[in-house]
Amino acid sequence: MFSSKPYLDINKLVKWNLEFDLGLTNKSVKKGDVFLKEGQPCKHQYYILKGFVRVYYLDLEGNQITHWFCADDAIITSPFSYVKGERNILYFEAMEDTELVLISAPQLNTLIQHVPELGEGMRQMNAEFAMILSRRIMSIHTQTAEERYLNLMEQHPLLFQKAKLSQIASFLGITQQSLSRIRKNL
Amino acid sequence: MFSSKPYLDINKLVKWNLEFDLGLTNKSVKKGDVFLKEGQPCKHQYYILKGFVRVYYLDLEGNQITHWFCADDAIITSPFSYVKGERNILYFEAMEDTELVLISAPQLNTLIQHVPELGEGMRQMNAEFAMILSRRIMSIHTQTAEERYLNLMEQHPLLFQKAKLSQIASFLGITQQSLSRIRKNL
DNA sequence: TTACTTTTTTACCATAGGTTAAATTTTTCC
DNA sequence: GGAAAAATTTAACCTATGGTAAAAAAGTAA
């Protein structure tokens, strides 16, 4: 769905971590683990070395609504909490065994002081992220659920091996029954 | 809808423009003017000194779909074009006489070299923008059109004096007839 | 005021997607 | 393998929103 590779090379990050004594921490999570929950402040950006993560939140009835999926080389955070210090409402769930590198805001700032051009990269990365979300709003406003489903199938076929259809349905903004009906009608 | 004030103080920007000889340009546009069109590369970020701007795009049938509204102290750009160099699909329309300050990517980079802490601010600004878009996707997935309309009324009452209902309807993701029906049922 | 244009509302029918509930298939685990 | 649990599909019915077209209202200009 999103890769940070054009903006932050993980090999360089590991090198910088030693060179500038950033103190980055690694974290391994098992399939099924929810490593960030609603109400827990999100103090880090999580670089996914390897694995697959689903970000979701709960609606008023308590249903899980998938907000996005993230694979290798993506960076995820809960912007509400990480950037603005607001109460975190997102859950981060490992859909398979996942290796993470945690980067705190102070660590990122330190790194950018040493490597100023990375600041530009991270700025662009955030801008690209906004762009992806813009596209998604546009697709909601101009495409039917069936079209969005077919696009997703085409662009992220692996997703359908890793995520439940109910999780994909809520990502598409429909119920699992509707998704099932769409699939039936090919 | 969005203010850049917490991240970029316009008075400081004007001062820096002189101090570092950035060569920022101003632009005045009249009510009704479309100052960026589909296909025109977006080379700048536009700081809205004063005014009101609607950003829209065309769907396959040629209908205008409002993507967002921007008022004083917002910064807008077409990220597809500005960040990634892709073909621009957005139209920027002044809904009233509007004063803009144009900032190119090279100018912004120069400025950040002189004022490194601004880089962090711009990064946060882009992150907040992504956050706002996230919230909008969430509202589409968890609220009815009526709820989204009432929220908009409550949070941006002035919008209803400046924009046509048809423009607000497409922003909400519904037809103007649906919006009219929602208003009728209070 | 009148004429003209644009915007908004209304009405009618069509349809995508939601709701509920049950049946079926797949997965998990003993 | 077989029982239990979880995931998915199916079905019948319902509702919000879309599409079309026309009427009404509001805005604009002579």
Short mmCIF file of N, CA, C and O in Angstrom, two decimals, chain A residues 1-98:
data_model
loop_
_atom_site.label_atom_id
_atom_site.label_comp_id
_atom_site.label_asym_id
_atom_site.label_seq_id
_atom_site.Cartn_x
_atom_site.Cartn_y
_atom_site.Cartn_z
N MET A 1 0.83 -1.20 0.00
CA MET A 1 0.00 0.00 0.00
C MET A 1 0.87 1.25 0.00
O MET A 1 0.53 2.25 -0.53
N PHE A 2 1.97 1.13 0.73
CA PHE A 2 2.81 2.32 0.89
C PHE A 2 4.19 1.85 1.24
O PHE A 2 4.37 0.99 2.10
N SER A 3 5.19 2.39 0.59
CA SER A 3 6.56 2.03 0.92
C SER A 3 7.34 3.29 1.21
O SER A 3 7.21 4.30 0.52
N SER A 4 8.16 3.23 2.25
CA SER A 4 8.96 4.41 2.60
C SER A 4 10.30 4.39 1.88
O SER A 4 11.10 5.30 2.03
N LYS A 5 10.54 3.32 1.10
CA LYS A 5 11.85 3.14 0.48
C LYS A 5 12.37 4.37 -0.26
O LYS A 5 13.55 4.72 -0.12
N PRO A 6 11.53 5.03 -1.06
CA PRO A 6 12.08 6.19 -1.78
C PRO A 6 12.56 7.30 -0.83
O PRO A 6 13.31 8.17 -1.24
N TYR A 7 12.10 7.25 0.42
CA TYR A 7 12.38 8.37 1.32
C TYR A 7 13.35 8.02 2.44
O TYR A 7 14.08 8.87 2.93
N LEU A 8 13.35 6.77 2.86
CA LEU A 8 14.19 6.38 3.99
C LEU A 8 14.71 4.97 3.74
O LEU A 8 13.96 4.00 3.82
N ASP A 9 16.00 4.87 3.46
CA ASP A 9 16.61 3.57 3.20
C ASP A 9 16.92 2.90 4.54
O ASP A 9 17.64 3.46 5.36
N ILE A 10 16.40 1.70 4.73
CA ILE A 10 16.55 1.05 6.04
C ILE A 10 18.01 0.71 6.35
O ILE A 10 18.44 0.80 7.51
N ASN A 11 18.79 0.40 5.32
CA ASN A 11 20.20 0.10 5.56
C ASN A 11 20.95 1.32 6.07
O ASN A 11 21.76 1.24 6.99
N LYS A 12 20.62 2.46 5.47
CA LYS A 12 21.22 3.70 5.95
C LYS A 12 20.76 3.99 7.38
O LYS A 12 21.55 4.42 8.22
N LEU A 13 19.51 3.71 7.64
CA LEU A 13 18.98 3.99 8.98
C LEU A 13 19.75 3.19 10.03
O LEU A 13 20.14 3.71 11.08
N VAL A 14 20.00 1.92 9.73
CA VAL A 14 20.74 1.06 10.65
C VAL A 14 22.16 1.60 10.85
O VAL A 14 22.68 1.65 11.98
N LYS A 15 22.75 2.04 9.77
CA LYS A 15 24.11 2.60 9.84
C LYS A 15 24.11 3.88 10.69
O LYS A 15 24.93 4.04 11.60
N TRP A 16 23.16 4.75 10.41
CA TRP A 16 23.06 6.01 11.17
C TRP A 16 22.82 5.74 12.66
O TRP A 16 23.29 6.48 13.52
N ASN A 17 22.05 4.71 12.92
CA ASN A 17 21.74 4.38 14.31
C ASN A 17 23.02 4.17 15.10
O ASN A 17 23.16 4.64 16.24
N LEU A 18 23.99 3.45 14.50
CA LEU A 18 25.27 3.22 15.16
C LEU A 18 26.11 4.49 15.17
O LEU A 18 26.64 4.92 16.21
N GLU A 19 26.17 5.12 14.00
CA GLU A 19 27.04 6.28 13.83
C GLU A 19 26.67 7.42 14.78
O GLU A 19 27.55 8.06 15.35
N PHE A 20 25.40 7.68 14.92
CA PHE A 20 24.96 8.83 15.73
C PHE A 20 24.40 8.40 17.08
O PHE A 20 23.81 9.21 17.80
N ASP A 21 24.54 7.12 17.39
CA ASP A 21 24.10 6.60 18.70
C ASP A 21 22.65 6.99 18.99
O ASP A 21 22.33 7.57 20.03
N LEU A 22 21.79 6.70 18.03
CA LEU A 22 20.39 7.11 18.16
C LEU A 22 19.67 6.29 19.22
O LEU A 22 18.73 6.77 19.87
N GLY A 23 20.09 5.03 19.37
CA GLY A 23 19.40 4.16 20.33
C GLY A 23 18.06 3.66 19.85
O GLY A 23 17.12 3.49 20.64
N LEU A 24 17.94 3.42 18.54
CA LEU A 24 16.69 2.86 18.01
C LEU A 24 16.47 1.48 18.60
O LEU A 24 17.42 0.74 18.86
N THR A 25 15.22 1.13 18.83
CA THR A 25 14.91 -0.19 19.37
C THR A 25 14.19 -1.03 18.32
O THR A 25 13.47 -0.51 17.48
N ASN A 26 14.43 -2.33 18.41
CA ASN A 26 13.72 -3.28 17.54
C ASN A 26 12.62 -3.94 18.33
O ASN A 26 12.65 -3.99 19.55
N LYS A 27 11.66 -4.44 17.61
CA LYS A 27 10.56 -5.13 18.27
C LYS A 27 10.04 -6.23 17.36
O LYS A 27 9.82 -6.00 16.17
N SER A 28 9.90 -7.42 17.92
CA SER A 28 9.32 -8.54 17.17
C SER A 28 7.92 -8.79 17.71
O SER A 28 7.73 -8.86 18.92
N VAL A 29 6.98 -8.90 16.82
CA VAL A 29 5.62 -9.23 17.27
C VAL A 29 5.12 -10.45 16.52
O VAL A 29 5.43 -10.65 15.34
N LYS A 30 4.38 -11.28 17.26
CA LYS A 30 3.87 -12.52 16.69
C LYS A 30 2.58 -12.25 15.93
O LYS A 30 1.84 -11.30 16.24
N LYS A 31 2.29 -13.13 15.00
CA LYS A 31 1.02 -13.08 14.27
C LYS A 31 -0.14 -12.97 15.26
O LYS A 31 -0.20 -13.73 16.23
N GLY A 32 -1.02 -12.03 15.02
CA GLY A 32 -2.17 -11.86 15.89
C GLY A 32 -1.98 -10.84 17.01
O GLY A 32 -2.95 -10.35 17.57
N ASP A 33 -0.72 -10.51 17.31
CA ASP A 33 -0.47 -9.54 18.39
C ASP A 33 -0.99 -8.16 18.01
O ASP A 33 -0.80 -7.70 16.88
N VAL A 34 -1.61 -7.51 18.96
CA VAL A 34 -1.99 -6.11 18.79
C VAL A 34 -0.99 -5.29 19.58
O VAL A 34 -1.02 -5.28 20.80
N PHE A 35 -0.06 -4.65 18.87
CA PHE A 35 1.05 -3.99 19.57
C PHE A 35 0.81 -2.51 19.84
O PHE A 35 1.64 -1.84 20.45
N LEU A 36 -0.30 -1.99 19.38
CA LEU A 36 -0.74 -0.66 19.83
C LEU A 36 -2.25 -0.70 19.95
O LEU A 36 -2.94 -1.25 19.08
N LYS A 37 -2.75 -0.13 21.05
CA LYS A 37 -4.20 -0.18 21.31
C LYS A 37 -4.74 1.23 21.52
O LYS A 37 -4.00 2.14 21.89
N GLU A 38 -6.04 1.37 21.34
CA GLU A 38 -6.73 2.61 21.67
C GLU A 38 -6.37 3.04 23.09
O GLU A 38 -6.36 2.21 24.00
N GLY A 39 -6.09 4.32 23.25
CA GLY A 39 -5.79 4.84 24.58
C GLY A 39 -4.31 4.81 24.93
O GLY A 39 -3.87 5.55 25.81
N GLN A 40 -3.54 3.97 24.25
CA GLN A 40 -2.09 3.95 24.49
C GLN A 40 -1.44 5.03 23.62
O GLN A 40 -1.57 4.97 22.40
N PRO A 41 -0.72 5.96 24.25
CA PRO A 41 -0.06 6.99 23.43
C PRO A 41 0.89 6.35 22.43
O PRO A 41 1.58 5.39 22.77
N CYS A 42 0.89 6.86 21.21
CA CYS A 42 1.79 6.35 20.18
C CYS A 42 3.02 7.25 20.14
O CYS A 42 2.96 8.37 19.63
N LYS A 43 4.12 6.76 20.70
CA LYS A 43 5.33 7.58 20.84
C LYS A 43 6.32 7.35 19.71
O LYS A 43 7.39 7.95 19.70
N HIS A 44 6.00 6.44 18.80
CA HIS A 44 6.97 6.07 17.78
C HIS A 44 6.37 6.05 16.39
O HIS A 44 5.16 5.97 16.21
N GLN A 45 7.29 6.10 15.41
CA GLN A 45 6.95 5.65 14.08
C GLN A 45 7.51 4.24 13.98
O GLN A 45 8.61 3.97 14.47
N TYR A 46 6.75 3.35 13.39
CA TYR A 46 7.15 1.96 13.30
C TYR A 46 7.58 1.65 11.87
O TYR A 46 6.77 1.72 10.95
N TYR A 47 8.85 1.33 11.72
CA TYR A 47 9.33 0.89 10.41
C TYR A 47 9.15 -0.61 10.34
O TYR A 47 9.65 -1.35 11.19
N ILE A 48 8.40 -1.09 9.35
CA ILE A 48 8.17 -2.53 9.22
C ILE A 48 9.30 -3.15 8.40
O ILE A 48 9.37 -2.98 7.19
N LEU A 49 10.21 -3.83 9.11
CA LEU A 49 11.32 -4.51 8.44
C LEU A 49 10.77 -5.66 7.60
O LEU A 49 11.18 -5.86 6.45
N LYS A 50 9.87 -6.41 8.21
CA LYS A 50 9.31 -7.58 7.54
C LYS A 50 8.03 -7.93 8.25
O LYS A 50 7.98 -7.96 9.48
N GLY A 51 6.98 -8.18 7.49
CA GLY A 51 5.73 -8.55 8.12
C GLY A 51 4.54 -7.88 7.45
O GLY A 51 4.63 -7.41 6.31
N PHE A 52 3.44 -7.84 8.19
CA PHE A 52 2.22 -7.30 7.64
C PHE A 52 1.35 -6.82 8.79
O PHE A 52 1.10 -7.57 9.74
N VAL A 53 0.93 -5.57 8.71
CA VAL A 53 0.21 -4.95 9.83
C VAL A 53 -1.11 -4.39 9.36
O VAL A 53 -1.20 -3.80 8.28
N ARG A 54 -2.14 -4.60 10.17
CA ARG A 54 -3.43 -3.99 9.90
C ARG A 54 -3.68 -2.91 10.94
O ARG A 54 -3.48 -3.13 12.14
N VAL A 55 -4.09 -1.75 10.48
CA VAL A 55 -4.45 -0.65 11.37
C VAL A 55 -5.96 -0.54 11.37
O VAL A 55 -6.57 -0.45 10.29
N TYR A 56 -6.57 -0.59 12.53
CA TYR A 56 -8.03 -0.48 12.57
C TYR A 56 -8.47 0.35 13.76
O TYR A 56 -7.67 0.70 14.62
N TYR A 57 -9.75 0.71 13.75
CA TYR A 57 -10.34 1.42 14.89
C TYR A 57 -11.73 0.86 15.10
O TYR A 57 -12.21 0.05 14.28
N LEU A 58 -12.37 1.24 16.19
CA LEU A 58 -13.69 0.71 16.51
C LEU A 58 -14.75 1.77 16.26
O LEU A 58 -14.57 2.93 16.64
N ASP A 59 -15.85 1.37 15.61
CA ASP A 59 -16.95 2.33 15.45
C ASP A 59 -17.81 2.31 16.71
O ASP A 59 -17.49 1.63 17.70
N LEU A 60 -18.90 3.06 16.70
CA LEU A 60 -19.70 3.20 17.92
C LEU A 60 -20.28 1.87 18.41
O LEU A 60 -20.50 1.68 19.60
N GLU A 61 -20.52 0.95 17.47
CA GLU A 61 -21.05 -0.36 17.85
C GLU A 61 -19.94 -1.34 18.25
O GLU A 61 -20.23 -2.49 18.58
N GLY A 62 -18.70 -0.89 18.17
CA GLY A 62 -17.60 -1.78 18.54
C GLY A 62 -17.06 -2.62 17.38
O GLY A 62 -16.21 -3.48 17.59
N ASN A 63 -17.55 -2.38 16.17
CA ASN A 63 -17.02 -3.10 15.02
C ASN A 63 -15.64 -2.59 14.66
O ASN A 63 -15.38 -1.39 14.73
N GLN A 64 -14.77 -3.51 14.27
CA GLN A 64 -13.44 -3.12 13.81
C GLN A 64 -13.54 -2.59 12.38
O GLN A 64 -14.05 -3.27 11.50
N ILE A 65 -13.06 -1.37 12.19
CA ILE A 65 -13.01 -0.81 10.84
C ILE A 65 -11.53 -0.72 10.43
O ILE A 65 -10.76 -0.03 11.08
N THR A 66 -11.19 -1.46 9.39
CA THR A 66 -9.80 -1.44 8.92
C THR A 66 -9.50 -0.09 8.28
O THR A 66 -10.22 0.35 7.38
N HIS A 67 -8.44 0.56 8.78
CA HIS A 67 -8.12 1.88 8.24
C HIS A 67 -7.06 1.77 7.15
O HIS A 67 -7.12 2.48 6.16
N TRP A 68 -6.04 0.94 7.38
CA TRP A 68 -5.14 0.63 6.29
C TRP A 68 -4.34 -0.64 6.59
O TRP A 68 -4.33 -1.13 7.71
N PHE A 69 -3.69 -1.13 5.56
CA PHE A 69 -2.80 -2.28 5.67
C PHE A 69 -1.39 -1.82 5.33
O PHE A 69 -1.21 -0.97 4.45
N CYS A 70 -0.39 -2.39 6.01
CA CYS A 70 0.99 -1.99 5.76
C CYS A 70 1.88 -3.21 5.65
O CYS A 70 1.79 -4.12 6.47
N ALA A 71 2.76 -3.20 4.69
CA ALA A 71 3.67 -4.32 4.47
C ALA A 71 5.12 -3.87 4.64
O ALA A 71 5.39 -2.77 5.13
N ASP A 72 6.05 -4.71 4.22
CA ASP A 72 7.48 -4.43 4.34
C ASP A 72 7.83 -3.02 3.88
O ASP A 72 7.33 -2.54 2.87
N ASP A 73 8.71 -2.39 4.65
CA ASP A 73 9.27 -1.08 4.31
C ASP A 73 8.29 0.08 4.42
O ASP A 73 8.60 1.19 3.98
N ALA A 74 7.14 -0.20 5.00
CA ALA A 74 6.24 0.92 5.29
C ALA A 74 6.59 1.49 6.67
O ALA A 74 7.16 0.80 7.52
N ILE A 75 6.27 2.76 6.84
CA ILE A 75 6.37 3.37 8.17
C ILE A 75 4.97 3.72 8.61
O ILE A 75 4.23 4.37 7.86
N ILE A 76 4.59 3.28 9.80
CA ILE A 76 3.27 3.64 10.31
C ILE A 76 3.37 4.30 11.66
O ILE A 76 4.27 4.03 12.45
N THR A 77 2.41 5.14 11.91
CA THR A 77 2.27 5.75 13.22
C THR A 77 0.81 6.14 13.39
O THR A 77 0.03 6.05 12.45
N SER A 78 0.44 6.54 14.58
CA SER A 78 -0.90 7.07 14.81
C SER A 78 -0.77 8.58 14.86
O SER A 78 -0.45 9.14 15.90
N PRO A 79 -0.99 9.24 13.73
CA PRO A 79 -0.70 10.68 13.68
C PRO A 79 -1.44 11.48 14.73
O PRO A 79 -0.91 12.45 15.27
N PHE A 80 -2.66 11.09 15.04
CA PHE A 80 -3.44 11.78 16.07
C PHE A 80 -2.64 11.89 17.36
O PHE A 80 -2.61 12.91 18.03
N SER A 81 -2.01 10.79 17.69
CA SER A 81 -1.29 10.71 18.95
C SER A 81 0.17 11.17 18.80
O SER A 81 0.67 11.99 19.58
N TYR A 82 0.83 10.67 17.78
CA TYR A 82 2.27 10.93 17.61
C TYR A 82 2.53 12.40 17.33
O TYR A 82 3.42 13.01 17.91
N VAL A 83 1.76 12.98 16.44
CA VAL A 83 2.02 14.36 16.02
C VAL A 83 1.35 15.37 16.94
O VAL A 83 1.96 16.34 17.36
N LYS A 84 0.09 15.10 17.27
CA LYS A 84 -0.69 16.11 17.98
C LYS A 84 -0.87 15.82 19.46
O LYS A 84 -1.44 16.63 20.19
N GLY A 85 -0.47 14.64 19.89
CA GLY A 85 -0.63 14.31 21.29
C GLY A 85 -2.07 14.06 21.70
O GLY A 85 -2.40 14.05 22.89
N GLU A 86 -2.93 13.88 20.71
CA GLU A 86 -4.33 13.57 21.04
C GLU A 86 -4.45 12.11 21.46
O GLU A 86 -3.54 11.31 21.27
N ARG A 87 -5.60 11.76 22.00
CA ARG A 87 -5.82 10.38 22.44
C ARG A 87 -5.78 9.46 21.23
O ARG A 87 -6.44 9.71 20.22
N ASN A 88 -5.00 8.39 21.32
CA ASN A 88 -4.88 7.45 20.22
C ASN A 88 -6.14 6.58 20.11
O ASN A 88 -6.62 6.04 21.09
N ILE A 89 -6.64 6.46 18.90
CA ILE A 89 -7.84 5.62 18.68
C ILE A 89 -7.55 4.43 17.78
O ILE A 89 -8.43 3.65 17.48
N LEU A 90 -6.29 4.29 17.37
CA LEU A 90 -5.96 3.22 16.41
C LEU A 90 -5.38 1.99 17.10
O LEU A 90 -4.69 2.09 18.11
N TYR A 91 -5.67 0.84 16.51
CA TYR A 91 -5.09 -0.43 16.91
C TYR A 91 -4.14 -0.88 15.80
O TYR A 91 -4.50 -0.78 14.62
N PHE A 92 -2.95 -1.37 16.19
CA PHE A 92 -2.00 -1.93 15.22
C PHE A 92 -1.91 -3.41 15.48
O PHE A 92 -1.49 -3.84 16.55
N GLU A 93 -2.28 -4.20 14.49
CA GLU A 93 -2.31 -5.65 14.65
C GLU A 93 -1.39 -6.31 13.64
O GLU A 93 -1.50 -6.06 12.44
N ALA A 94 -0.51 -7.18 14.12
CA ALA A 94 0.36 -7.94 13.21
C ALA A 94 -0.46 -9.07 12.59
O ALA A 94 -1.02 -9.89 13.31
N MET A 95 -0.53 -9.08 11.27
CA MET A 95 -1.29 -10.13 10.59
C MET A 95 -0.41 -11.35 10.33
O MET A 95 -0.89 -12.39 9.91
N GLU A 96 0.89 -11.18 10.54
CA GLU A 96 1.85 -12.29 10.49
C GLU A 96 3.03 -11.88 11.35
O GLU A 96 3.09 -10.72 11.79
N ASP A 97 3.94 -12.80 11.64
CA ASP A 97 5.11 -12.45 12.46
C ASP A 97 5.79 -11.24 11.82
O ASP A 97 6.06 -11.23 10.62
N THR A 98 6.07 -10.25 12.65
CA THR A 98 6.50 -8.96 12.11
C THR A 98 7.69 -8.40 12.89
O THR A 98 7.74 -8.49 14.12
#
